[in-house]
């Protein structure tokens, strides 16, 4: 009964907090009032102040987590609707995804090496820009820290969703294909969810980029680690 009460309380509280965060964002849209950031930060602060453990929170939070899989699969719907554009820009999309994936892997590994981190940290950050299940699998195979890569993936997704649209606006990148490619390749599902709010076309391209980049990164990481770890 206690676990059931905790589960219901967590789900209800998280839902209410998210709705409040969306209302705040509508009234004052800034990167720091985005629901994904505001809601996550609020939950972390609440758990820290109350002393409630993550394990306790996940008694109810796991039910929210279960729906992540179906939600990701549902991204195939806008993808199907925009299939004609995907065929039209297939070449540009392929080049963009490869370039973005290459940049993501290189910056993670090179940055860790320049900062003097040990090899295990280099192996951990290599797959930071792909969606969590793929990143965890790649990191486990590469010999990195599986728990830590989940944090890096979340940071990449949240920061991309927060600042990606701002950076694109500053750089005057307005084409929906380019915007979708950028966000999907760099910020996976979290970034895709953000651009999907603005445009179904951008969301479709972002979902495609997220999927393709995961495949590309799984090939690039072993090659880059071989070059950097043995150098």
XYZ file of C-alpha atoms in Angstrom:
231
model
C 0.000 0.000 0.000
C 2.872 2.363 0.847
C 4.569 1.777 -2.521
C 1.254 2.267 -4.302
C 0.715 5.587 -2.504
C 4.256 6.731 -3.335
C 3.805 5.722 -6.973
C 0.533 7.618 -7.364
C 1.966 10.664 -5.587
C 5.072 10.730 -7.773
C 3.169 10.390 -11.044
C 0.603 13.020 -10.027
C 3.232 15.431 -8.708
C 5.418 15.090 -11.802
C 2.453 15.637 -14.108
C 1.307 18.743 -12.227
C 4.852 20.121 -12.155
C 5.228 19.594 -15.886
C 1.932 21.339 -16.597
C 3.007 24.286 -14.454
C 6.355 24.392 -16.252
C 4.600 24.524 -19.627
C 2.412 27.390 -18.420
C 5.472 29.306 -17.219
C 7.225 28.690 -20.544
C 4.243 29.973 -22.520
C 4.227 33.163 -20.488
C 7.982 33.689 -20.537
C 9.706 31.566 -23.214
C 13.428 31.363 -22.468
C 15.880 28.431 -22.539
C 15.799 28.273 -18.726
C 12.002 28.154 -18.487
C 11.666 25.237 -20.894
C 9.604 22.453 -19.248
C 12.316 19.825 -19.740
C 14.804 21.956 -17.797
C 12.490 23.585 -15.269
C 10.674 20.373 -14.390
C 13.868 18.300 -14.114
C 15.650 20.921 -12.006
C 12.630 21.267 -9.709
C 12.427 17.510 -9.138
C 16.155 17.286 -8.381
C 15.937 20.177 -5.901
C 12.835 18.690 -4.260
C 14.419 15.255 -3.836
C 17.613 16.822 -2.446
C 15.778 18.988 0.091
C 13.423 16.245 1.268
C 16.018 13.479 1.329
C 13.866 11.245 -0.866
C 16.084 8.804 -2.768
C 16.030 8.317 -6.507
C 15.029 4.700 -5.962
C 11.971 5.816 -3.978
C 11.017 8.344 -6.642
C 11.297 5.687 -9.345
C 8.661 3.541 -7.631
C 6.249 5.804 -9.450
C 8.669 7.287 -11.954
C 9.192 3.902 -13.592
C 5.652 4.076 -14.971
C 6.505 7.316 -16.699
C 9.718 5.749 -17.975
C 7.805 2.804 -19.472
C 6.073 5.132 -21.918
C 9.348 6.485 -23.324
C 9.646 3.541 -25.709
C 6.176 3.946 -27.257
C 6.691 7.711 -27.460
C 9.908 7.288 -29.436
C 8.176 4.802 -31.743
C 5.342 7.293 -32.269
C 7.852 9.657 -33.863
C 7.523 7.430 -36.927
C 4.128 9.043 -37.603
C 5.436 12.513 -38.620
C 8.315 10.716 -40.328
C 5.849 8.850 -42.542
C 3.902 12.012 -43.300
C 7.048 13.786 -44.514
C 8.475 10.832 -46.465
C 8.338 12.787 -49.730
C 10.679 15.438 -48.314
C 13.017 12.795 -46.945
C 13.309 11.255 -50.414
C 13.828 14.666 -51.995
C 16.631 15.661 -49.603
C 18.110 12.186 -49.066
C 21.607 13.263 -50.112
C 21.701 16.357 -47.918
C 20.273 14.430 -44.979
C 22.885 11.671 -45.321
C 25.779 14.148 -45.484
C 24.357 16.210 -42.619
C 23.869 13.223 -40.330
C 27.372 11.918 -41.022
C 28.950 15.335 -40.449
C 26.976 15.870 -37.241
C 27.783 12.399 -35.922
C 31.457 12.825 -36.753
C 31.541 16.169 -34.960
C 29.751 14.790 -31.903
C 32.130 11.860 -31.471
C 35.258 13.919 -32.201
C 34.429 16.779 -29.826
C 33.616 14.391 -26.998
C 36.794 12.327 -27.325
C 39.127 15.214 -28.198
C 37.710 17.354 -25.391
C 38.252 14.608 -22.824
C 41.815 14.043 -24.043
C 42.656 17.758 -23.979
C 41.362 18.036 -20.414
C 43.627 15.171 -19.403
C 40.923 12.658 -18.470
C 41.749 8.973 -18.170
C 40.955 6.541 -20.955
C 37.789 5.269 -19.255
C 36.335 8.789 -19.348
C 37.246 9.122 -23.030
C 35.478 5.840 -23.680
C 32.470 7.107 -21.738
C 31.874 10.468 -23.455
C 32.358 9.156 -26.999
C 28.686 8.272 -27.543
C 27.142 11.215 -25.654
C 25.149 12.533 -28.617
C 22.990 9.502 -29.380
C 19.841 8.280 -27.653
C 20.334 6.603 -24.268
C 19.789 2.886 -25.089
C 22.256 3.027 -27.989
C 24.737 5.158 -26.033
C 24.688 2.722 -23.114
C 25.262 -0.243 -25.420
C 28.151 1.496 -27.233
C 29.737 2.624 -23.963
C 29.478 -0.816 -22.400
C 31.203 -2.356 -25.413
C 33.869 0.364 -25.427
C 34.675 -0.171 -21.749
C 33.300 3.135 -20.436
C 31.102 3.897 -17.435
C 27.516 2.944 -18.259
C 25.993 4.937 -15.400
C 27.894 8.091 -16.298
C 27.035 8.001 -20.003
C 23.354 8.257 -19.077
C 24.142 11.596 -17.423
C 26.093 12.848 -20.458
C 23.284 11.818 -22.794
C 20.750 13.692 -20.671
C 22.973 16.793 -20.570
C 23.430 16.687 -24.345
C 19.703 16.338 -24.904
C 18.598 19.011 -22.452
C 21.268 21.543 -23.460
C 20.495 20.949 -27.135
C 16.783 21.451 -26.571
C 17.460 24.597 -24.540
C 20.090 26.319 -26.631
C 19.905 24.602 -30.036
C 17.038 26.726 -31.381
C 18.732 29.877 -30.050
C 22.030 29.044 -31.757
C 20.259 28.217 -35.017
C 18.448 31.546 -34.847
C 21.691 33.444 -34.213
C 23.305 31.662 -37.159
C 20.233 32.500 -39.270
C 19.572 28.868 -40.106
C 15.874 28.782 -40.959
C 15.379 25.846 -43.330
C 13.331 23.159 -41.522
C 15.474 20.351 -42.934
C 18.678 21.950 -41.608
C 17.117 22.686 -38.225
C 15.754 19.170 -37.850
C 19.085 17.640 -38.852
C 21.018 19.754 -36.360
C 18.809 19.085 -33.368
C 18.204 15.394 -34.062
C 21.870 14.584 -34.593
C 23.091 16.521 -31.549
C 20.259 16.185 -29.037
C 18.442 12.925 -29.919
C 14.929 12.354 -28.484
C 14.788 15.328 -26.106
C 15.725 17.765 -28.856
C 13.342 16.050 -31.256
C 10.464 16.498 -28.839
C 11.256 20.211 -28.638
C 11.349 20.896 -32.389
C 8.256 18.755 -32.887
C 6.360 21.352 -30.850
C 7.276 23.995 -33.427
C 7.027 22.057 -36.678
C 6.009 18.519 -37.637
C 8.421 18.675 -40.560
C 11.361 19.597 -38.323
C 10.320 16.895 -35.874
C 10.204 14.268 -38.620
C 13.673 15.147 -39.913
C 14.985 15.291 -36.354
C 13.576 11.827 -35.609
C 15.207 10.450 -38.746
C 18.517 12.126 -37.907
C 18.401 10.749 -34.379
C 17.967 7.218 -35.711
C 20.588 7.433 -38.459
C 23.153 9.128 -36.216
C 22.886 6.259 -33.722
C 23.897 3.841 -36.486
C 26.733 6.066 -37.721
C 28.095 6.713 -34.217
C 28.155 2.984 -33.443
C 30.662 2.621 -36.291
C 32.638 5.799 -35.610
C 33.259 5.330 -31.871
C 35.451 2.171 -32.155
C 37.506 3.797 -34.922
C 38.086 7.029 -32.992
C 38.840 5.222 -29.744
C 41.396 3.088 -31.545
C 43.085 6.226 -32.843
C 42.949 8.268 -29.632
C 43.426 5.624 -26.957
C 46.479 4.087 -28.609
C 48.020 7.456 -29.551
